[in-house]
Short mmCIF file of C-alpha atoms and ligand atoms in Angstrom, two decimals:
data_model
loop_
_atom_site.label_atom_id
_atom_site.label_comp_id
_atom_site.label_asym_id
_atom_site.label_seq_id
_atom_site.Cartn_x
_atom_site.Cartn_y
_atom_site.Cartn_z
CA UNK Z 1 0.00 0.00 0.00
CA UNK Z 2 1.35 2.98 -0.71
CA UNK Z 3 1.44 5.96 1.84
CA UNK Z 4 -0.80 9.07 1.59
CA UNK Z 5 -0.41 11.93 4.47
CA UNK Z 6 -3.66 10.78 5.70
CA UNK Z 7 -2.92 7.50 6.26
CA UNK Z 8 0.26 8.36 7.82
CA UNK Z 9 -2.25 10.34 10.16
CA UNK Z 10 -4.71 7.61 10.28
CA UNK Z 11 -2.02 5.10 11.65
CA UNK Z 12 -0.34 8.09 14.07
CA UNK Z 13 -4.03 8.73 15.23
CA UNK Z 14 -5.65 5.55 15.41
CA UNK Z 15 -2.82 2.96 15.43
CA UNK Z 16 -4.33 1.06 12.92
CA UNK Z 17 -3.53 -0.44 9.25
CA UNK Z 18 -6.44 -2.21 7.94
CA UNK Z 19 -8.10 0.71 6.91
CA UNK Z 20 -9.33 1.54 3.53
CA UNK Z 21 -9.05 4.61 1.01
CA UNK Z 22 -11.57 6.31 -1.11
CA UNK Z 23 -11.76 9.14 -3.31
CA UNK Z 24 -14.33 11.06 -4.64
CA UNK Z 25 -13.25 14.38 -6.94
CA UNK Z 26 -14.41 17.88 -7.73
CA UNK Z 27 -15.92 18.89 -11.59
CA UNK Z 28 -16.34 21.36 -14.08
CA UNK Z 29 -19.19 22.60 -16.01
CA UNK Z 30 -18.95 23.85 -19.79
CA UNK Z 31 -22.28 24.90 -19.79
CA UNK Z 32 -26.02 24.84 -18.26
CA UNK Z 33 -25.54 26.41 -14.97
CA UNK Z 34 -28.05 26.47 -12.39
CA UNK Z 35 -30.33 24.36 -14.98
CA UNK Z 36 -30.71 21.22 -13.02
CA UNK Z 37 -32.62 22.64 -10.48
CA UNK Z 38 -34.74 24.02 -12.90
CA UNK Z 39 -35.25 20.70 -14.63
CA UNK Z 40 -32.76 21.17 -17.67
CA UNK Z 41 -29.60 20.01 -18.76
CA UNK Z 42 -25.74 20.43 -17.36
CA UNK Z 43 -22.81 19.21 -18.95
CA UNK Z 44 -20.05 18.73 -16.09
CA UNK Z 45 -17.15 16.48 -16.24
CA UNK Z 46 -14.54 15.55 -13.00
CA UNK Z 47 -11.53 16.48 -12.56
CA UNK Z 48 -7.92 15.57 -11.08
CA UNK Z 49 -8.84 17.02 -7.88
CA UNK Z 50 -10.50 15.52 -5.22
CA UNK Z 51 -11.23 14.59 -1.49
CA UNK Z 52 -9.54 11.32 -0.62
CA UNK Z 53 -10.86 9.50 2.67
CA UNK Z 54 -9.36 6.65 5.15
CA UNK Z 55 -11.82 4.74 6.65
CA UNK Z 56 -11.71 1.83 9.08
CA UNK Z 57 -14.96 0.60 11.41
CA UNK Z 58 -14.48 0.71 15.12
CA UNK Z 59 -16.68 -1.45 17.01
CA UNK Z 60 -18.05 1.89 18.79
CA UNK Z 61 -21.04 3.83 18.52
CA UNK Z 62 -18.56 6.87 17.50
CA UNK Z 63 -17.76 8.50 14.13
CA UNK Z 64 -14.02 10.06 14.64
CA UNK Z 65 -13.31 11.72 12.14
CA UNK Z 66 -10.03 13.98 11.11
CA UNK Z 67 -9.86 17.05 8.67
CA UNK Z 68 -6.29 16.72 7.91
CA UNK Z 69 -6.19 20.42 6.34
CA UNK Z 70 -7.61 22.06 9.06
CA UNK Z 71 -5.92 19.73 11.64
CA UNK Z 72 -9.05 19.55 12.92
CA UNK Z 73 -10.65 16.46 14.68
CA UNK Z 74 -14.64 15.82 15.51
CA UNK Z 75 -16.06 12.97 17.19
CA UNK Z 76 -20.10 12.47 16.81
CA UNK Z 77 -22.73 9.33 16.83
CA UNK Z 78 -25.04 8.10 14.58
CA UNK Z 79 -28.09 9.40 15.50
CA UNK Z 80 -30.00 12.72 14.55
CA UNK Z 81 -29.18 13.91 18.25
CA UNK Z 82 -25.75 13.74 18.00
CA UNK Z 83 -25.11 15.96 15.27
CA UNK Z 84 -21.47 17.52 15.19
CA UNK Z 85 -21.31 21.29 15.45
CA UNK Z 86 -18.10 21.77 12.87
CA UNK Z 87 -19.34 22.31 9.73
CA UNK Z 88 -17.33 20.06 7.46
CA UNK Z 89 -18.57 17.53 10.03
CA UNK Z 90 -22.04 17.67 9.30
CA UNK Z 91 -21.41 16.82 5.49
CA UNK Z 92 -19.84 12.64 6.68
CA UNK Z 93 -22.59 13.13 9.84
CA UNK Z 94 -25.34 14.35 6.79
CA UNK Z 95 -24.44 11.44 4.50
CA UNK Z 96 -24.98 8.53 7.50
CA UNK Z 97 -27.84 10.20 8.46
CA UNK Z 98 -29.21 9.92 4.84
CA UNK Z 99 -28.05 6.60 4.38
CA UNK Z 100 -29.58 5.56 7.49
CA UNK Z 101 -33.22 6.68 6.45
CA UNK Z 102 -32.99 4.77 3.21
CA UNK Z 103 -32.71 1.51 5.07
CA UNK Z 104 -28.49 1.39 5.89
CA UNK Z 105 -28.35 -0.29 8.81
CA UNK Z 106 -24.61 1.09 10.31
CA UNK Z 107 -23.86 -1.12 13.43
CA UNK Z 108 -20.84 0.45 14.45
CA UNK Z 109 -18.70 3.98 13.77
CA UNK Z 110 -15.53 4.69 12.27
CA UNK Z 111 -12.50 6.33 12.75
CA UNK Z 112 -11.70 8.09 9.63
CA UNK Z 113 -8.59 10.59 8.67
CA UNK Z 114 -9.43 13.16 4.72
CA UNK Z 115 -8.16 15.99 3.11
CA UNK Z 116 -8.48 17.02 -0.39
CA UNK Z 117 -7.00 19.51 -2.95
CA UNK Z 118 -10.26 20.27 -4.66
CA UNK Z 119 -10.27 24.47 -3.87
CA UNK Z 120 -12.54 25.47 -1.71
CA UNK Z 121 -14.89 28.22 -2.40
CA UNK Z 122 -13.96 27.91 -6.22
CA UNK Z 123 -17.06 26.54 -7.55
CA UNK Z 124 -15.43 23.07 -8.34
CA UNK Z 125 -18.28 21.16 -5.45
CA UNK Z 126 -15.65 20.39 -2.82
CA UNK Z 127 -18.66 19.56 -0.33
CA UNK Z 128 -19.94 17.13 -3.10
CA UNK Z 129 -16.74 15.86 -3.67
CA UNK Z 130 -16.75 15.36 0.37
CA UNK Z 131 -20.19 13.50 0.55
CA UNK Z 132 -19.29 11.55 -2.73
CA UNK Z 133 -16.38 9.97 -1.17
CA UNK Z 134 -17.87 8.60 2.51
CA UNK Z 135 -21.36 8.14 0.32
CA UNK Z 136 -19.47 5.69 -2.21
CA UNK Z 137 -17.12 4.29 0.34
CA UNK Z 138 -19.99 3.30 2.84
CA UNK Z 139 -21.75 1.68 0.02
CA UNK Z 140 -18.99 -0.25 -0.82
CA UNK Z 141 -17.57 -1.46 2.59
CA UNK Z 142 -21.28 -1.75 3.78
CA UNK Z 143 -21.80 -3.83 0.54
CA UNK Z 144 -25.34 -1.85 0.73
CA UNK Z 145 -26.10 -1.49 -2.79
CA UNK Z 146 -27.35 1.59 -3.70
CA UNK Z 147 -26.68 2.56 -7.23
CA UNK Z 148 -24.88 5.67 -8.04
CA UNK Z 149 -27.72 7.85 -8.92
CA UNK Z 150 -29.08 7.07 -5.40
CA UNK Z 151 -26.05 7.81 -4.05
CA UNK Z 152 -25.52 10.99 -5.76
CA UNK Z 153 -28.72 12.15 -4.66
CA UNK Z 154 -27.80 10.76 -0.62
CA UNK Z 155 -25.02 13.57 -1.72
CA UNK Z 156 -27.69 16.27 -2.21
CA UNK Z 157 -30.44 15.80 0.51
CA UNK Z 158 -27.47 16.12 2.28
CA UNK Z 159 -27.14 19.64 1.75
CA UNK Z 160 -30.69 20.18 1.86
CA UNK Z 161 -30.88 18.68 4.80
CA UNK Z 162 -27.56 19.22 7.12
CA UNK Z 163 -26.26 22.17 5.15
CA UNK Z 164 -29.19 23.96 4.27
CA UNK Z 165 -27.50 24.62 0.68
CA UNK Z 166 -31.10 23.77 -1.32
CA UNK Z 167 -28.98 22.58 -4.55
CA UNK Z 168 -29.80 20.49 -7.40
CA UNK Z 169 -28.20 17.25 -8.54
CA UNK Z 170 -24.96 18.15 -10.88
CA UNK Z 171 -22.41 18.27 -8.38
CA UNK Z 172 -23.05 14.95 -6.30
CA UNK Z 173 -23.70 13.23 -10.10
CA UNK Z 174 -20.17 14.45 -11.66
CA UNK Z 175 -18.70 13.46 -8.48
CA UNK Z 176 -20.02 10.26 -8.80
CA UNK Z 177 -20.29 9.33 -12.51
CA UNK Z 178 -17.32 11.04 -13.74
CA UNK Z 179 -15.31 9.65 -16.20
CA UNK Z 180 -11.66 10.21 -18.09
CA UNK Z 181 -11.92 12.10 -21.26
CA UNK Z 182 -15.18 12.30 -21.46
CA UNK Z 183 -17.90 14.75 -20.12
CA UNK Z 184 -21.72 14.14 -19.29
CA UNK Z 185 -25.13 15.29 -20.72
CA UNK Z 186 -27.65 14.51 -17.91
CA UNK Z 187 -30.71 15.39 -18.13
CA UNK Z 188 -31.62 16.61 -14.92
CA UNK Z 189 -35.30 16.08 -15.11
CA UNK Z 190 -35.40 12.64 -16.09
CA UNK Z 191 -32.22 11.76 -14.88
CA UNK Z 192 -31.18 9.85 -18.38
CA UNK Z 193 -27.48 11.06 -19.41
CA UNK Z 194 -24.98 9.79 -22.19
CA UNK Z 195 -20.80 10.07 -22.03
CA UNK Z 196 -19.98 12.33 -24.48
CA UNK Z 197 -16.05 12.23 -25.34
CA UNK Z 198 -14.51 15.18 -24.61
CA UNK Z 199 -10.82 16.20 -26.38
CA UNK Z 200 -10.36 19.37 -26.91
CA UNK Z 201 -6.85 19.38 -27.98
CA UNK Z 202 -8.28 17.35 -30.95
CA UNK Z 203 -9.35 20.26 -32.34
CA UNK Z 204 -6.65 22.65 -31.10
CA UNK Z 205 -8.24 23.66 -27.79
CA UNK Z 206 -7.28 23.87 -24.24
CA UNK Z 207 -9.22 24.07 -21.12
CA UNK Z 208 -8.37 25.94 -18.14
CA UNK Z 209 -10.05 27.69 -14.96
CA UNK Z 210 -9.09 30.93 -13.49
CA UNK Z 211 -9.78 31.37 -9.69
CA UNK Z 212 -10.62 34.73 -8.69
CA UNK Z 213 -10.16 33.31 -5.03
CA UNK Z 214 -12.49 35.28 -3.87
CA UNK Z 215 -15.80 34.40 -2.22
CA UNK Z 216 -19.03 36.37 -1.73
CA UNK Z 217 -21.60 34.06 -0.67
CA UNK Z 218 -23.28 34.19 2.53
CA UNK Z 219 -24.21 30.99 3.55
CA UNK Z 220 -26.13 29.68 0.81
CA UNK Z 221 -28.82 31.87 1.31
CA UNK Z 222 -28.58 33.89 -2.17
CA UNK Z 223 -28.44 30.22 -3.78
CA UNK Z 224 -31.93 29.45 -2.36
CA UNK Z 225 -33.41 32.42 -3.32
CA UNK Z 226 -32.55 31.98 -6.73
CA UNK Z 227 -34.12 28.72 -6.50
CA UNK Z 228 -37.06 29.91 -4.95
CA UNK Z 229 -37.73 32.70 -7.76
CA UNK Z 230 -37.76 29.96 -10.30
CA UNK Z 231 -40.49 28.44 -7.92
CA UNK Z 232 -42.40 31.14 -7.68
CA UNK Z 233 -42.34 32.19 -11.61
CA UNK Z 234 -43.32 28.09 -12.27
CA UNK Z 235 -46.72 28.33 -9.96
CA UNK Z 236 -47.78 31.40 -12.03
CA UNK Z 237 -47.12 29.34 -15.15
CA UNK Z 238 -48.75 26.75 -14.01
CA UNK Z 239 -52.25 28.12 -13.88
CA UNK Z 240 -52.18 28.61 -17.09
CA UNK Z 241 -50.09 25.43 -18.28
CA UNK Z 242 -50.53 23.01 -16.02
CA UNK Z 243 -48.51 20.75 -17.61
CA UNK Z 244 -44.89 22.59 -16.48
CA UNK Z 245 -43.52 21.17 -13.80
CA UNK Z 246 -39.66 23.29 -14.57
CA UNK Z 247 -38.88 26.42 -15.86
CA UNK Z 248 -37.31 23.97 -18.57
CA UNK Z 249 -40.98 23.02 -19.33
CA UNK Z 250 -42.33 26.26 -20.01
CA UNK Z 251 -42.16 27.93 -23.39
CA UNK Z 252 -40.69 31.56 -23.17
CA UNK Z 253 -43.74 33.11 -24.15
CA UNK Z 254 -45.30 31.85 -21.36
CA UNK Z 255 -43.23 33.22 -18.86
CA UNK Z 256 -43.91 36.10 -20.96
CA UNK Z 257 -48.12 35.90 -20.01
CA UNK Z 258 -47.13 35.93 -16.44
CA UNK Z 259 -45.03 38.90 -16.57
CA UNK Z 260 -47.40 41.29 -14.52
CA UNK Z 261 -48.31 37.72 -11.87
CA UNK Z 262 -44.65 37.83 -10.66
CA UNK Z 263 -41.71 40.27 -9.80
CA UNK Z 264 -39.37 41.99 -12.21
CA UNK Z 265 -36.93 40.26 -9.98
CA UNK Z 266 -38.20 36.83 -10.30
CA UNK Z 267 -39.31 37.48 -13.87
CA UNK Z 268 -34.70 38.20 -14.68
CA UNK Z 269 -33.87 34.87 -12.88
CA UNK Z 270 -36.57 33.05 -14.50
CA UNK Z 271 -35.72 34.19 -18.60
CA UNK Z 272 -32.04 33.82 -17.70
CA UNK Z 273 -32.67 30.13 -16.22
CA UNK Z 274 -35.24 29.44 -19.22
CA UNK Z 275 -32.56 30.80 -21.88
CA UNK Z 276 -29.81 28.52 -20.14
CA UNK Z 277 -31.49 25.18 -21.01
CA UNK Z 278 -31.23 25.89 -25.17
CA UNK Z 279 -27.94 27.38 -24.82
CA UNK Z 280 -26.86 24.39 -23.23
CA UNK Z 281 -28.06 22.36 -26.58
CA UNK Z 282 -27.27 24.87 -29.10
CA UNK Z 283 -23.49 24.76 -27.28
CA UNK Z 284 -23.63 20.70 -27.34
CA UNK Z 285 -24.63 20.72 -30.97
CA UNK Z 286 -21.98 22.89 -31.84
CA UNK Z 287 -19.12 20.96 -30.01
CA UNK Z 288 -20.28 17.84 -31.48
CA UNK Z 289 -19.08 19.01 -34.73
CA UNK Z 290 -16.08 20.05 -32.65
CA UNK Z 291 -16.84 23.90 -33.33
CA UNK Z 292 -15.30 25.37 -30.23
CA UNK Z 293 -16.18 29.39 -31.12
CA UNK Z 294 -19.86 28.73 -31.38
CA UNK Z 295 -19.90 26.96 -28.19
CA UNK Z 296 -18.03 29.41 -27.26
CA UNK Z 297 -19.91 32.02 -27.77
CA UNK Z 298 -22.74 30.19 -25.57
CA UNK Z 299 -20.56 30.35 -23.09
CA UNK Z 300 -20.34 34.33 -23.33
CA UNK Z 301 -24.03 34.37 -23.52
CA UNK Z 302 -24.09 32.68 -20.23
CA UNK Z 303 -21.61 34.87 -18.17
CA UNK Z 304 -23.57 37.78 -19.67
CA UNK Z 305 -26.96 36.07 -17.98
CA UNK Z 306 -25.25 34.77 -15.16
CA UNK Z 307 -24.17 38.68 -14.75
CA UNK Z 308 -26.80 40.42 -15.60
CA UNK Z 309 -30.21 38.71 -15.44
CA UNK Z 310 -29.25 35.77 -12.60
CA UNK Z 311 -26.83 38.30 -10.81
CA UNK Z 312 -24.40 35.15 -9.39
CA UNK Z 313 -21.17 36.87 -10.67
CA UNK Z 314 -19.33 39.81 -9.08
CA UNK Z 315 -16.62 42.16 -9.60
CA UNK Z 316 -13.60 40.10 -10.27
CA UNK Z 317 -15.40 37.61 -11.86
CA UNK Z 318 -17.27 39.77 -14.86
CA UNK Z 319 -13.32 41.61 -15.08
CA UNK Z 320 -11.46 37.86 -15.44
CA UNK Z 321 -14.41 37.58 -18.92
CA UNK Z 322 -13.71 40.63 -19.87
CA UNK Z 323 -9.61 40.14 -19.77
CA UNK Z 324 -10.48 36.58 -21.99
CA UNK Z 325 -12.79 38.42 -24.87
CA UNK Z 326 -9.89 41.09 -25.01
CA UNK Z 327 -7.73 37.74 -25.60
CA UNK Z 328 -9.14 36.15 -27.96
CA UNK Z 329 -10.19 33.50 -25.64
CA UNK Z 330 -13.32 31.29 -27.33
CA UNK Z 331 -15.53 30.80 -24.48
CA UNK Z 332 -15.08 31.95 -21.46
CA UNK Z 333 -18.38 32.24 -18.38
CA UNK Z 334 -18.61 32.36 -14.78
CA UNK Z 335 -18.77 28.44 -13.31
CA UNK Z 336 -20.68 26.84 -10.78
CA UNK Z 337 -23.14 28.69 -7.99
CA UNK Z 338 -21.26 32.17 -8.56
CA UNK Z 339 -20.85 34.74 -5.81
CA UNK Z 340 -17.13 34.01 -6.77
CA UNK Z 341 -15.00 31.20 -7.66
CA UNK Z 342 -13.62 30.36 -11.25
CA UNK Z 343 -14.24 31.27 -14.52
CA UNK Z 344 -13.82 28.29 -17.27
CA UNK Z 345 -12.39 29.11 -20.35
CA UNK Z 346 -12.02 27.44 -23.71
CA UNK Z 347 -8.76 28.91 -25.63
CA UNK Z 348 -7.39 28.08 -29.12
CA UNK Z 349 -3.60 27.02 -28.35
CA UNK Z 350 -1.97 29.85 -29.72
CA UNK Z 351 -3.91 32.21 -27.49
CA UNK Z 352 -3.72 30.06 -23.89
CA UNK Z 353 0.10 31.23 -22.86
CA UNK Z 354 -0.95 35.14 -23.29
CA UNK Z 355 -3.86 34.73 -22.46
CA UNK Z 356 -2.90 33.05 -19.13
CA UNK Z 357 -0.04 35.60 -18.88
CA UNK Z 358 -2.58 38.68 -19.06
CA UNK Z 359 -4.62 37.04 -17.18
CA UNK Z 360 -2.91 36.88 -14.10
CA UNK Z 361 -1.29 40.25 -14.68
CA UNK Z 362 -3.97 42.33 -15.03
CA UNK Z 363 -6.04 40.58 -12.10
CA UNK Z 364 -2.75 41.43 -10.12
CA UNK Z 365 -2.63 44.90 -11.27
CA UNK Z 366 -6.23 46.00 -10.21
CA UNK Z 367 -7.78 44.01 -7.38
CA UNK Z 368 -4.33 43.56 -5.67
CA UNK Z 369 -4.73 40.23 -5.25
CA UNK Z 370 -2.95 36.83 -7.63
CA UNK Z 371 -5.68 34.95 -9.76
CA UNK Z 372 -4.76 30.73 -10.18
CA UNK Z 373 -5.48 29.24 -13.23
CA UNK Z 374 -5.77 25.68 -13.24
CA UNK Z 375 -5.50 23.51 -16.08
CA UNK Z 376 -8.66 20.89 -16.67
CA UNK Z 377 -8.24 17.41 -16.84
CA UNK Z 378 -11.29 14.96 -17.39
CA UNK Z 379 -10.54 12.14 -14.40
CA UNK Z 380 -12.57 9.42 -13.26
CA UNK Z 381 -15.39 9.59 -10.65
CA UNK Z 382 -15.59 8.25 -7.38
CA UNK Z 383 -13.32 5.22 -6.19
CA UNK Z 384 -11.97 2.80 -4.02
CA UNK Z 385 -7.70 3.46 -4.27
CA UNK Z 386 -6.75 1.22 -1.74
C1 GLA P 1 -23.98 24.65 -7.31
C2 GLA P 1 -25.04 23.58 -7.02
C3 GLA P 1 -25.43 22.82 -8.28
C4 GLA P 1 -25.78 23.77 -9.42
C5 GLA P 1 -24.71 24.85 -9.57
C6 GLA P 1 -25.10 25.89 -10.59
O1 GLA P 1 -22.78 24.06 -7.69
O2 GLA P 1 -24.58 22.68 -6.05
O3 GLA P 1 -26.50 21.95 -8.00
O4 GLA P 1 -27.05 24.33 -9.23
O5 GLA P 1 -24.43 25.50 -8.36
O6 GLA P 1 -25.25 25.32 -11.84
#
């Protein structure tokens, strides 16, 4: 076996050797954000950073469990009472909890050492990548059989539930599902989805995320509300076409009859959400025939709703797009909840170096602060390593 820092922890801490490793990693989106909570499509993909988890059962009613980046340490049971007050806590506490009301039985705790290299606060789901990893892992030592849509979603009602994050299903999916090279359509209302090969060097194209590292959200509250809008513009729709169940249902006229039912507020979020689920499928279409500048230019037309109609971007984030159009760069959008994190941008080879040059040199030179840029690679979802 080979030796990771947290299970040279795990055997310092615990004393133990027969423990076992999992891994679970962060993803990307090239388009269709904050669709699947409206019923439409997303089109994530993992990538080569994730959360990586040793776990070994204890023969106690305990969960001990070790955050080897914070050098923090948290011991809790299994019950709904005994809920651990650190929050990264409540994600492994959140994800027994769930597993437990679908029928898990979990006789005993464990003792259990992670860490991770997914950024935080970027947009690239460390929490799913978090509750992917003990999700899969108790499955598998457990040998309880849930199937991986199941467990993606034992992923989300554990936000819902123990984070209070009201998200929708891409996150805990890509986390799950992921696979090398390739990126997946899923269909977030029926929950069908296809591989779709993904090489974008193929067609003279690289990949890469810049991290504003900055974050503006206040616990997940803005997130909800967007949600909620979406809600609230659906019911009005719904009296007159029963039939929608999603904003992805409803044609844009008829969001258009409802106009003076609902606020201007929840009107914006509602045509920007509504507009996301074709741009998702013109984009698709497009890089199917592997042309990167029309899918591209979806991906503009997203930042630009993201910014102006959804309002999830900020500052630093609407600058980083700007920077990229000045570069030539083909696509380039806000990714993930917003409020901060990463951009993800699509650049012909000959413009990524500059590009990535500028980049970080202008970001430098007017917020003061150094910009990442991290390099995509499609990896495989969530495993067992050891
Ligand atoms: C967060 C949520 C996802 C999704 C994205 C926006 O990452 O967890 O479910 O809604 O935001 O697309």
């Amino acid at each position: 076996m080979n030796n990771l820092p947290i299970t040279d922890k795990f055997v310092s801490l615990y004393g133990d050797t027969e423990y076992r490793v999992y891994t679970s990693p962060g993803r990307i989106n090239i388009i269709g954000e904050h669709t699947d909570y409206n019923g439409g499509f997303v089109l994530p993909g993992a990538v080569d950073k994730a959360m990586v988890a040793a776990i070994r059962f204890n023969g106690t009613d305990k969960i001990n469990a070790y955050a080897l980046d914070l050098n923090e340490q948290a011991s809790f049971g299994l019950n709904e009472e005994d809920a651990p007050t650190q929050h990264w806590a409540k994600y492994i506490f959140g994800v027994i909890r769930e597993l437990q009301k679908r029928g898990a039985v979990l006789n005993e705790g464990f003792d259990t050492v992670f860490a991770g290299d997914v950024p935080l606060g970027a947009g690239m789901s460390s929490s799913a990548a978090l509750e992917s990893t003990y999700a899969f892992a108790m499955n598998d030592m457990l040998a309880l059989g849930f199937n991986k849509m199941e467990l993606a979603k034992i992923g989300q009602a554990t936000e819902h539930n123990y984070v209070g994050v009201k998200c929708g299903i891409m996150d805990q999916f890509a986390s799950i599902h992921g696979k090398a090279g390739h990126l997946m359509r899923l269909d977030c209302k029926s929950g069908e989805f296809e591989y779709v090969s993904f090489d974008p060097a193929k067609y003279g194209y690289k990949v890469c995320l810049v991290d504003s590292c900055v974050k503006h959200e206040l616990v997940g509250s803005p997130y909800n509300k967007r949600r909620e809008s979406c809600e609230r513009a659906v019911k009005a729709i719904q009296k007159l076409h029963p039939e929608v169940e999603f904003m992805r249902d409803a044609k844009l006229e008829w969001l258009e009859e409802v106009i003076g039912e609902i606020t201007q507020e929840d009107y914006i979020r509602a045509l920007y959400a509504r507009q996301e689920v074709d741009r998702l499928l013109e984009a698709c279409d497009a890089m199917e025939k592997g042309d990167y500048e029309t899918a591209g230019r979806k991906m503009y037309g997203t930042h630009i709703g993201m910014s102006v109609l959804y309002e999830v971007s900020c500052e630093e984030l609407d600058f980083v797009n700007e920077v990229a159009k000045e570069c030539g760069v083909a696509g380039s959008r806000v990714m993930g909840g917003g409020f901060g994190g990463c951009t993800i941008n699509i650049v012909k080879e000959d413009k990524y170096d500059n590009f990535v040059k500028t980049v970080q040199e202008r970001y430098k030179e007017k917020f003061g602060l150094s910009c990442k840029i991290y390099p995509v690679v499609i990896s495989d979802g969530a495993r067992r390593l050891q």
